[in-house]
Amino acid sequence: QGGAPSGQTGQSARVIGGRLELRDAVVRDVTSFAYALAVDSGIAVLRSVVLSGNASRGAALGVGNGDVDIEDLVAVGNRNTFDYEGGAVFVLGIGSSRVVRSTFMCNTASLGAAVSFRGRTGTLGASASLLVDDSTFESNVGNAVFSPEPVSVEIRRSRFVGNQSETDGTALVSGGPLLVSDSTFVANTAVGGGGAMYIRGTGSRRIVDSTFTCNRTNGRGGAIEDGGIREVEAAAFALHEHRELRGRS
């Protein structure tokens, strides 16, 4: 527990088969060939932690075959230098992960600039799930939340503002069961399809009491490119641009 050194080259912490717990800590300016913080086959518990300015070939926090329990995280300016997944947080999950009351700003990765979440291949990852609650994703470059596999994702009471992506789904990419409620998506821009969200795969998909405004894409779906949303309830859509079709939706 406790703070990690600033400006350190290499991993500031690595846990194998156990629990990494940080409270009231700052991890910043770490340059690493892997992750600034790494957990293999365990859980990462973060409370009131700042991840700032870390640059590595993985995310600032990387968890493999495990889960995260995060509250009150501030992740700013973290960068994946390997042109791959995860700028701030990468999880290869096997159980329930949660991100609560957290802020992600100006993080960069090819995919999942703020959070990249996958389920482990096989039966261990079949029940993997991610909850994002009361959190803000702003000005990240790369998908803010990237979860392309058939794992369960719930987004509630969260804000996605001014994120950018060179691929599909600037704010959210989902490949499994999805529930989005009481959330806001504003001025997100994608080069591919889905200015705010790109949805594929199978499972139930619901959008409830959420607002989509001024999102843009060069492909299809100014707000959402959808492979099968089952239910939209009390959602508002305004002024979305999809250039491929030269229109608004």
XYZ file of N, CA and C in Angstrom, residues 15-247:
699
model
N 2.127 -7.395 -8.640
C 1.639 -8.424 -7.728
C 1.256 -9.641 -8.556
N 1.717 -10.822 -8.131
C 1.381 -12.069 -8.809
C 0.560 -12.928 -7.847
N -0.648 -13.286 -8.280
C -1.495 -14.171 -7.491
C -1.936 -13.599 -6.168
N -2.233 -12.288 -6.127
C -2.635 -11.696 -4.857
C -3.426 -10.427 -5.048
N -3.259 -9.508 -4.128
C -4.058 -8.295 -4.067
C -3.150 -7.073 -4.023
N -3.366 -6.154 -4.956
C -2.684 -4.868 -4.934
C -3.680 -3.834 -4.431
N -3.350 -3.178 -3.325
C -4.246 -2.171 -2.769
C -3.501 -0.862 -2.582
N -4.046 0.196 -3.191
C -3.483 1.533 -3.057
C -4.568 2.472 -2.562
N -4.211 3.292 -1.563
C -5.128 4.289 -1.028
C -4.395 5.622 -0.899
N -5.062 6.684 -1.356
C -4.501 8.043 -1.227
C -3.078 8.093 -1.772
N -2.921 7.559 -2.969
C -1.587 7.461 -3.568
C -1.552 8.182 -4.908
N -0.334 8.556 -5.314
C -0.103 9.159 -6.625
C 0.941 8.326 -7.361
N 0.598 7.897 -8.569
C 1.541 7.190 -9.440
C 1.684 8.036 -10.697
N 2.849 8.642 -10.877
C 2.971 9.577 -11.996
C 4.330 9.460 -12.672
N 4.314 9.783 -13.975
C 5.535 9.900 -14.772
C 6.373 8.631 -14.758
N 5.736 7.485 -14.663
C 6.452 6.214 -14.749
C 6.587 5.821 -16.211
N 7.809 5.509 -16.616
C 8.076 5.004 -17.963
C 8.396 3.522 -17.845
N 7.608 2.693 -18.545
C 7.726 1.259 -18.340
C 7.607 0.516 -19.661
N 8.228 -0.673 -19.712
C 8.065 -1.539 -20.874
C 6.798 -2.390 -20.755
N 6.114 -2.329 -19.615
C 4.892 -3.110 -19.430
C 3.812 -2.201 -18.855
N 3.596 -2.234 -17.554
C 2.585 -1.409 -16.884
C 3.241 -0.661 -15.727
N 2.690 0.511 -15.401
C 3.161 1.191 -14.202
C 2.774 0.391 -12.957
N 1.553 -0.129 -12.959
C 1.073 -1.024 -11.900
C 0.548 -2.285 -12.573
N 0.955 -3.457 -12.088
C 0.561 -4.704 -12.729
C 0.109 -5.728 -11.698
N -0.986 -6.438 -12.033
C -1.485 -7.526 -11.210
C -1.717 -8.734 -12.116
N -1.101 -9.866 -11.768
C -1.308 -11.113 -12.495
C -2.093 -12.071 -11.605
N -3.260 -12.504 -12.080
C -4.092 -13.473 -11.352
C -4.428 -12.981 -9.944
N -5.004 -11.785 -9.887
C -5.376 -11.220 -8.592
C -6.353 -10.080 -8.771
N -6.395 -9.200 -7.803
C -7.313 -8.067 -7.836
C -6.559 -6.789 -7.500
N -6.934 -5.699 -8.166
C -6.394 -4.378 -7.859
C -7.498 -3.553 -7.213
N -7.227 -3.062 -6.005
C -8.168 -2.224 -5.268
C -7.562 -0.834 -5.157
N -8.208 0.152 -5.759
C -7.715 1.526 -5.735
C -8.753 2.424 -5.100
N -8.309 3.249 -4.147
C -9.164 4.216 -3.479
C -8.446 5.563 -3.450
N -9.054 6.552 -4.084
C -8.495 7.917 -4.085
C -7.054 7.919 -4.581
N -6.865 7.328 -5.751
C -5.545 7.237 -6.378
C -5.501 8.143 -7.605
N -4.337 8.731 -7.858
C -4.089 9.511 -9.071
C -3.087 8.759 -9.930
N -3.454 8.536 -11.199
C -2.535 8.009 -12.207
C -2.323 9.109 -13.230
N -1.092 9.622 -13.320
C -0.870 10.811 -14.131
C 0.428 10.724 -14.921
N 0.333 10.950 -16.225
C 1.522 11.099 -17.058
C 2.359 9.861 -17.213
N 1.792 8.683 -16.980
C 2.554 7.451 -17.153
C 2.568 7.052 -18.628
N 3.693 6.512 -19.084
C 3.850 6.122 -20.481
C 4.470 4.729 -20.533
N 3.742 3.778 -21.112
C 4.233 2.404 -21.138
C 3.661 1.675 -22.341
N 4.156 0.437 -22.550
C 3.633 -0.382 -23.631
C 2.336 -1.070 -23.232
N 1.894 -0.852 -22.011
C 0.582 -1.269 -21.545
C -0.074 -0.078 -20.873
N -1.184 -0.320 -20.214
C -1.875 0.764 -19.525
C -1.122 1.160 -18.253
N -1.546 2.270 -17.642
C -0.962 2.647 -16.351
C -1.227 1.560 -15.316
N -2.436 0.962 -15.360
C -2.784 -0.175 -14.508
C -3.187 -1.339 -15.399
N -2.505 -2.467 -15.262
C -2.834 -3.647 -16.031
C -3.133 -4.826 -15.129
N -4.308 -5.451 -15.327
C -4.707 -6.610 -14.531
C -5.008 -7.760 -15.482
N -4.279 -8.873 -15.324
C -4.495 -10.047 -16.145
C -5.059 -11.191 -15.335
N -6.116 -11.815 -15.844
C -6.768 -12.919 -15.131
C -7.181 -12.501 -13.727
N -7.841 -11.345 -13.644
C -8.253 -10.819 -12.350
C -9.310 -9.746 -12.533
N -9.426 -8.879 -11.549
C -10.479 -7.869 -11.565
C -9.983 -6.583 -10.912
N -10.763 -5.509 -11.099
C -10.453 -4.239 -10.451
C -11.640 -3.785 -9.614
N -11.334 -3.126 -8.503
C -12.327 -2.489 -7.649
C -11.821 -1.072 -7.403
N -12.358 -0.125 -8.159
C -11.799 1.224 -8.210
C -12.847 2.236 -7.768
N -12.460 3.110 -6.843
C -13.292 4.231 -6.435
C -12.447 5.495 -6.374
N -13.019 6.593 -6.865
C -12.404 7.921 -6.741
C -11.008 7.966 -7.368
N -10.875 7.354 -8.517
C -9.628 7.412 -9.281
C -9.635 8.649 -10.171
N -8.474 9.294 -10.273
C -8.251 10.333 -11.274
C -7.117 9.859 -12.173
N -7.428 9.665 -13.456
C -6.433 9.198 -14.423
C -6.311 10.238 -15.530
N -5.145 10.895 -15.587
C -4.961 12.022 -16.490
C -3.653 11.860 -17.270
N -3.743 11.950 -18.583
C -2.548 12.031 -19.412
C -1.700 10.783 -19.441
N -2.291 9.625 -19.233
C -1.547 8.375 -19.363
C -1.540 7.949 -20.830
N -0.450 7.284 -21.253
C -0.284 7.031 -22.683
C 0.263 5.637 -22.927
N -0.402 4.902 -23.817
C 0.094 3.613 -24.283
C 1.023 3.873 -25.462
N 2.284 3.512 -25.311
C 3.283 3.836 -26.327
C 3.446 2.747 -27.371
N 2.667 1.657 -27.254
C 2.832 0.500 -28.133
C 1.731 0.400 -29.181
N 0.941 1.462 -29.329
C -0.119 1.476 -30.322
C -1.089 0.318 -30.083
N -1.505 0.142 -28.818
C -2.362 -0.992 -28.499
C -3.380 -0.600 -27.434
N -3.927 -1.581 -26.733
C -5.056 -1.367 -25.834
C -4.656 -0.835 -24.460
N -5.513 0.058 -23.943
C -5.381 0.495 -22.568
C -4.430 1.652 -22.369
N -4.987 2.838 -22.112
C -4.149 3.972 -21.763
C -4.040 4.125 -20.259
N -5.196 4.111 -19.574
C -5.208 4.224 -18.111
C -5.359 2.865 -17.446
N -6.381 2.069 -17.856
C -6.685 0.795 -17.192
C -6.925 -0.289 -18.240
N -6.271 -1.430 -18.069
C -6.526 -2.616 -18.889
C -6.854 -3.781 -17.966
N -7.959 -4.485 -18.259
C -8.377 -5.629 -17.434
C -8.701 -6.820 -18.333
N -8.084 -7.951 -18.035
C -8.491 -9.235 -18.592
C -9.234 -9.937 -17.466
N -10.571 -9.782 -17.447
C -11.344 -10.096 -16.264
C -11.832 -11.527 -16.179
N -12.081 -11.958 -14.942
C -12.669 -13.277 -14.709
C -13.911 -13.185 -13.812
N -14.142 -12.041 -13.185
C -15.278 -11.872 -12.283
C -15.884 -10.497 -12.449
N -16.274 -9.878 -11.346
C -16.929 -8.572 -11.366
C -15.912 -7.461 -11.120
N -15.839 -6.533 -12.059
C -14.989 -5.352 -11.903
C -15.873 -4.120 -11.825
N -15.392 -3.115 -11.099
C -16.176 -1.887 -10.961
C -15.277 -0.658 -10.947
N -15.798 0.413 -11.552
C -15.131 1.719 -11.566
C -16.178 2.735 -11.146
N -15.953 3.399 -10.010
C -16.973 4.249 -9.400
C -16.389 5.625 -9.076
N -17.168 6.669 -9.353
C -16.791 8.058 -9.015
C -15.376 8.375 -9.477
N -15.087 8.061 -10.716
C -13.728 8.250 -11.218
C -13.725 9.179 -12.428
N -12.567 9.777 -12.690
C -12.403 10.717 -13.792
C -11.240 10.286 -14.669
N -11.494 10.234 -15.970
C -10.475 9.885 -16.957
C -10.393 11.015 -17.970
N -9.232 11.665 -18.039
C -9.071 12.792 -18.948
C -7.750 12.690 -19.700
N -7.819 12.945 -21.021
C -6.616 13.106 -21.853
C -5.703 11.886 -21.835
N -6.274 10.699 -21.698
C -5.496 9.472 -21.834
C -5.480 9.053 -23.300
N -4.437 8.305 -23.703
C -4.255 7.974 -25.113
C -3.905 6.506 -25.289
N -4.594 5.856 -26.228
C -4.272 4.495 -26.656
C -4.980 4.256 -27.979
N -4.539 3.265 -28.729
C -5.240 2.952 -29.975
C -6.654 2.484 -29.688
N -6.820 1.709 -28.613
C -8.117 1.178 -28.213
C -8.220 1.283 -26.687
N -9.348 1.761 -26.195
C -9.533 1.822 -24.748
C -8.613 2.798 -24.059
N -8.667 4.047 -24.460
C -7.764 5.039 -23.879
C -7.960 5.189 -22.377
N -9.202 5.093 -21.924
C -9.470 5.167 -20.482
C -9.520 3.774 -19.869
N -10.428 2.930 -20.368
C -10.605 1.573 -19.827
C -10.750 0.578 -20.969
N -9.906 -0.445 -20.971
C -10.058 -1.573 -21.879
C -10.379 -2.798 -21.030
N -11.512 -3.441 -21.336
C -11.978 -4.552 -20.508
C -12.333 -5.740 -21.382
N -11.663 -6.855 -21.149
C -11.938 -8.095 -21.867
C -12.149 -9.212 -20.850
N -12.852 -10.269 -21.276
C -12.959 -11.462 -20.462
C -11.886 -12.452 -20.868
N -11.342 -13.145 -19.888
C -10.346 -14.161 -20.207
C -10.972 -15.231 -21.104
N -10.214 -15.720 -22.075
C -10.697 -16.740 -22.989
C -11.072 -18.006 -22.230
N -12.222 -18.593 -22.584
C -12.643 -19.838 -21.950
C -13.611 -19.620 -20.806
N -13.825 -20.665 -20.015
C -14.853 -20.631 -18.981
C -14.557 -19.629 -17.876
N -13.292 -19.371 -17.579
C -12.968 -18.446 -16.491
C -13.443 -17.032 -16.785
N -13.464 -16.667 -18.062
C -13.872 -15.308 -18.409
C -15.331 -15.173 -18.782
N -16.083 -16.273 -18.754
C -17.471 -16.259 -19.219
C -18.364 -15.372 -18.367
N -18.060 -15.232 -17.079
C -18.899 -14.435 -16.188
C -18.311 -13.064 -15.889
N -17.320 -12.639 -16.641
C -16.696 -11.337 -16.414
C -17.697 -10.211 -16.661
N -17.656 -9.195 -15.804
C -18.564 -8.060 -15.956
C -17.879 -6.783 -15.492
N -18.326 -5.665 -16.060
C -17.779 -4.357 -15.712
C -18.923 -3.407 -15.403
N -18.829 -2.746 -14.246
C -19.748 -1.675 -13.876
C -18.978 -0.361 -13.848
N -19.491 0.645 -14.564
C -18.956 2.006 -14.510
C -20.065 2.896 -13.976
N -19.825 3.545 -12.843
C -20.874 4.307 -12.167
C -20.366 5.689 -11.780
N -21.160 6.715 -12.111
C -20.890 8.084 -11.677
C -19.465 8.510 -12.019
N -19.082 8.284 -13.268
C -17.717 8.586 -13.693
C -17.721 9.475 -14.935
N -16.592 10.145 -15.162
C -16.465 11.096 -16.268
C -15.309 10.699 -17.168
N -15.568 10.723 -18.480
C -14.570 10.421 -19.496
C -14.517 11.610 -20.447
N -13.418 12.332 -20.436
C -13.348 13.573 -21.204
C -12.014 13.694 -21.933
N -12.109 14.014 -23.215
C -10.936 14.339 -24.046
C -9.913 13.214 -24.095
N -10.385 11.974 -24.028
C -9.490 10.833 -24.240
C -9.360 10.566 -25.733
N -8.201 10.093 -26.159
C -7.951 9.800 -27.572
C -7.818 8.289 -27.718
N -8.783 7.687 -28.393
C -8.982 6.247 -28.408
C -10.324 5.998 -27.744
N -10.932 4.843 -27.929
C -12.230 4.577 -27.308
C -12.131 4.795 -25.805
N -13.076 5.505 -25.238
C -13.022 5.736 -23.790
C -13.158 4.424 -23.033
N -14.204 3.635 -23.353
C -14.387 2.297 -22.772
C -14.457 1.301 -23.920
N -13.530 0.349 -23.923
C -13.418 -0.621 -25.018
C -13.643 -2.012 -24.447
N -14.764 -2.642 -24.843
C -15.091 -3.974 -24.351
C -15.728 -4.776 -25.487
N -14.897 -5.285 -26.420
C -15.420 -5.860 -27.660
C -15.926 -7.292 -27.543
N -15.679 -7.938 -26.416
C -16.024 -9.347 -26.275
C -17.376 -9.517 -25.592
N -17.967 -10.730 -25.604
C -19.298 -10.936 -25.031
C -19.310 -10.989 -23.507
N -18.832 -9.920 -22.888
C -18.889 -9.773 -21.432
C -19.908 -8.693 -21.100
N -20.423 -8.710 -19.899
C -21.482 -7.793 -19.495
C -20.909 -6.448 -19.068
N -21.489 -5.364 -19.606
C -21.063 -4.009 -19.259
C -22.289 -3.192 -18.854
N -22.175 -2.498 -17.726
C -23.210 -1.564 -17.307
C -22.587 -0.194 -17.088
N -23.172 0.810 -17.729
C -22.738 2.194 -17.574
C -23.899 2.963 -16.964
N -23.696 3.602 -15.814
C -24.788 4.372 -15.241
C -24.280 5.687 -14.648
N -25.099 6.721 -14.800
C -24.823 8.054 -14.226
C -23.432 8.550 -14.607
N -23.047 8.356 -15.869
C -21.699 8.734 -16.295
C -21.751 9.685 -17.486
N -20.623 10.369 -17.714
C -20.547 11.410 -18.724
C -19.367 11.129 -19.655
N -19.636 11.217 -20.970
C -18.618 11.022 -21.997
C -18.616 12.278 -22.867
N -17.554 13.062 -22.765
C -17.541 14.374 -23.407
C -16.230 14.579 -24.178
N -16.349 14.887 -25.472
C -15.196 15.316 -26.260
C -14.116 14.277 -26.438
N -14.482 13.010 -26.419
C -13.510 11.956 -26.694
C -13.348 11.772 -28.204
N -12.206 11.233 -28.623
C -11.924 11.031 -30.038
C -11.420 9.613 -30.273
N -11.725 9.081 -31.471
C -11.248 7.748 -31.818
C -10.945 7.665 -33.305
N -9.840 6.983 -33.640
C -9.501 6.731 -35.037
C -10.216 5.497 -35.561
N -10.969 4.810 -34.688
C -11.692 3.606 -35.097
C -13.184 3.815 -34.849
N -13.876 2.796 -34.356
C -15.317 2.853 -34.117
C -15.621 3.170 -32.653
N -16.766 3.813 -32.426
C -17.275 3.947 -31.072
C -16.398 4.731 -30.118
N -16.439 6.049 -30.224
C -15.512 6.876 -29.458
C -15.693 6.733 -27.949
N -16.924 6.797 -27.473
C -17.148 6.705 -26.031
C -17.166 5.261 -25.560
N -17.803 4.363 -26.350
C -17.999 2.992 -25.886
C -18.048 2.021 -27.050
N -17.279 0.942 -26.945
C -17.403 -0.209 -27.831
C -17.833 -1.393 -26.979
N -18.944 -2.048 -27.353
C -19.467 -3.163 -26.569
C -19.781 -4.342 -27.476
N -19.381 -5.551 -27.024
C -19.649 -6.757 -27.783
C -20.508 -7.753 -27.049
N -21.109 -7.352 -25.937
C -21.913 -8.278 -25.135
C -23.107 -7.592 -24.519
N -23.711 -8.189 -23.500
C -24.850 -7.565 -22.822
C -24.490 -6.169 -22.311
N -25.404 -5.224 -22.534
C -25.100 -3.831 -22.229
C -26.320 -3.130 -21.649
N -26.097 -2.379 -20.569
C -27.110 -1.486 -20.017
C -26.475 -0.123 -19.812
N -27.038 0.904 -20.459
C -26.600 2.289 -20.283
C -27.771 3.066 -19.711
N -27.583 3.699 -18.556
C -28.678 4.440 -17.935
C -28.185 5.754 -17.349
N -29.050 6.768 -17.435
C -28.796 8.081 -16.806
C -27.422 8.631 -17.172
N -27.038 8.486 -18.420
C -25.705 8.907 -18.848
C -25.793 9.894 -20.010
N -24.697 10.610 -20.222
C -24.656 11.681 -21.223
C -23.465 11.481 -22.152
N -23.722 11.655 -23.458
C -22.690 11.517 -24.487
C -22.721 12.775 -25.344
N -21.682 13.596 -25.251
C -21.674 14.894 -25.915
C -20.372 15.107 -26.682
N -20.499 15.486 -27.966
C -19.369 15.949 -28.777
C -18.231 14.942 -28.854
N -18.585 13.662 -28.965
C -17.582 12.634 -29.214
C -17.441 12.434 -30.725
N -16.227 12.117 -31.193
C -15.963 12.042 -32.630
C -15.207 10.777 -32.979
N -15.759 10.000 -33.935
C -15.122 8.762 -34.384
C -14.824 8.849 -35.874
N -13.698 8.264 -36.286
C -13.394 8.150 -37.708
C -14.209 7.012 -38.314
N -14.360 5.914 -37.551
C -15.173 4.793 -38.010
C -16.642 5.001 -37.672
N -17.386 3.912 -37.443
C -18.810 4.012 -37.165
C -19.101 4.271 -35.702
N -20.239 4.932 -35.446
C -20.671 5.159 -34.079
C -19.960 6.314 -33.417
N -20.483 7.524 -33.586
C -19.819 8.688 -32.991
C -19.691 8.571 -31.489
N -20.721 8.016 -30.825
C -20.652 7.797 -29.385
C -20.445 6.322 -29.057
N -21.278 5.431 -29.634
C -21.241 4.016 -29.265
C -21.230 3.118 -30.505
N -20.476 2.024 -30.410
C -20.422 1.007 -31.454
C -20.773 -0.318 -30.790
N -21.877 -0.927 -31.216
C -22.406 -2.096 -30.520
C -22.486 -3.270 -31.471
N -21.892 -4.398 -31.065
C -21.928 -5.620 -31.851
C -22.115 -6.811 -30.910
N -22.177 -8.018 -31.471
C -22.245 -9.211 -30.644
C -23.669 -9.567 -30.266
N -23.804 -10.266 -29.151
C -25.103 -10.783 -28.737
C -25.396 -10.381 -27.290
N -26.637 -10.676 -26.864
C -27.033 -10.369 -25.501
C -28.002 -9.207 -25.458
N -28.582 -8.965 -24.297
C -29.540 -7.873 -24.144
C -28.820 -6.537 -24.178
N -29.448 -5.556 -24.817
C -28.888 -4.197 -24.877
C -30.004 -3.213 -24.568
N -29.785 -2.359 -23.583
C -30.782 -1.367 -23.209
C -30.111 -0.016 -23.010
N -30.792 1.026 -23.482
C -30.381 2.399 -23.216
C -31.565 3.096 -22.576
N -31.357 3.624 -21.364
C -32.457 4.171 -20.577
C -32.075 5.552 -20.047
N -32.967 6.534 -20.217
C -32.801 7.867 -19.616
C -31.420 8.459 -19.886
N -30.984 8.395 -21.125
C -29.662 8.902 -21.489
C -29.771 9.903 -22.627
N -28.763 10.773 -22.734
C -28.783 11.860 -23.707
C -27.563 11.784 -24.615
N -27.806 11.927 -25.924
C -26.749 11.924 -26.933
C -26.855 13.224 -27.724
N -25.794 14.031 -27.707
C -25.837 15.345 -28.349
C -24.539 15.629 -29.099
N -24.661 16.033 -30.373
C -23.534 16.558 -31.154
C -22.371 15.575 -31.271
N -22.661 14.297 -31.375
C -21.611 13.323 -31.654
C -21.446 13.192 -33.169
N -20.223 12.839 -33.619
C -19.946 12.835 -35.058
C -19.148 11.600 -35.438
N -19.328 11.165 -36.683
C -18.543 10.065 -37.229
C -18.368 10.234 -38.727
N -17.271 9.693 -39.247
C -17.079 9.645 -40.690
C -17.766 8.428 -41.299
N -18.247 7.504 -40.442
C -18.919 6.306 -40.912
C -20.412 6.391 -40.678
N -20.987 5.296 -40.199
C -22.421 5.222 -39.968
C -22.744 5.462 -38.490
N -23.904 6.044 -38.251
C -24.383 6.199 -36.881
C -23.744 7.355 -36.158
N -24.282 8.557 -36.352
C -23.702 9.709 -35.674
C -23.666 9.542 -34.173
N -24.713 8.942 -33.612
C -24.731 8.649 -32.179
C -24.315 7.212 -31.919
N -24.987 6.249 -32.579
C -24.776 4.825 -32.302
C -24.746 4.052 -33.610
N -23.744 3.207 -33.783
C -23.827 2.173 -34.808
C -24.149 0.882 -34.082
N -25.269 0.279 -34.463
C -25.892 -0.732 -33.627
C -26.021 -2.060 -34.341
N -25.607 -3.144 -33.646
C -25.813 -4.483 -34.145
C -26.999 -5.158 -33.497
N -27.886 -4.384 -32.834
C -29.067 -5.009 -32.251
C -29.446 -4.528 -30.871
N -29.694 -3.222 -30.687
C -30.217 -2.739 -29.410
C -31.642 -3.247 -29.240
N -31.908 -3.828 -28.104
C -33.225 -4.419 -27.873
C -34.231 -3.408 -27.317
N -33.760 -2.399 -26.585
C -34.697 -1.483 -25.936
C -34.052 -0.117 -25.740
N -34.783 0.928 -26.143
C -34.388 2.310 -25.864
C -35.556 2.970 -25.149
N -35.308 3.500 -23.970
C -36.383 4.068 -23.162
C -35.983 5.450 -22.657
N -36.785 6.452 -23.010
C -36.592 7.819 -22.514
C -35.187 8.331 -22.796
N -34.708 8.086 -24.010
C -33.401 8.611 -24.421
C -33.611 9.759 -25.403
N -32.708 10.751 -25.384
C -32.808 11.910 -26.264
C -31.605 11.949 -27.201
N -31.872 12.251 -28.493
C -30.828 12.308 -29.509
C -30.959 13.631 -30.253
N -29.833 14.346 -30.421
C -29.897 15.626 -31.119
C -28.594 15.935 -31.836
N -28.703 16.384 -33.084
C -27.606 16.985 -33.846
C -26.380 16.076 -33.949
N -26.590 14.876 -34.443
C -25.480 13.964 -34.696
C -25.177 13.928 -36.186
N -23.899 13.838 -36.526
C -23.499 13.870 -37.934
C -22.786 12.586 -38.310
N -23.232 11.965 -39.424
C -22.518 10.822 -39.984
C -22.190 11.162 -41.431
N -20.925 11.441 -41.688
C -20.510 11.994 -42.967
C -20.651 11.012 -44.120
N -20.509 9.708 -43.819
C -20.620 8.725 -44.886
C -21.952 8.813 -45.581
N -23.018 9.097 -44.802
C -24.343 9.205 -45.365
C -24.757 10.663 -45.598
N -23.845 11.575 -45.223
C -24.067 12.997 -45.411
C -25.403 13.448 -44.812
N -25.588 13.086 -43.588
C -26.819 13.461 -42.915
C -26.644 13.517 -41.428
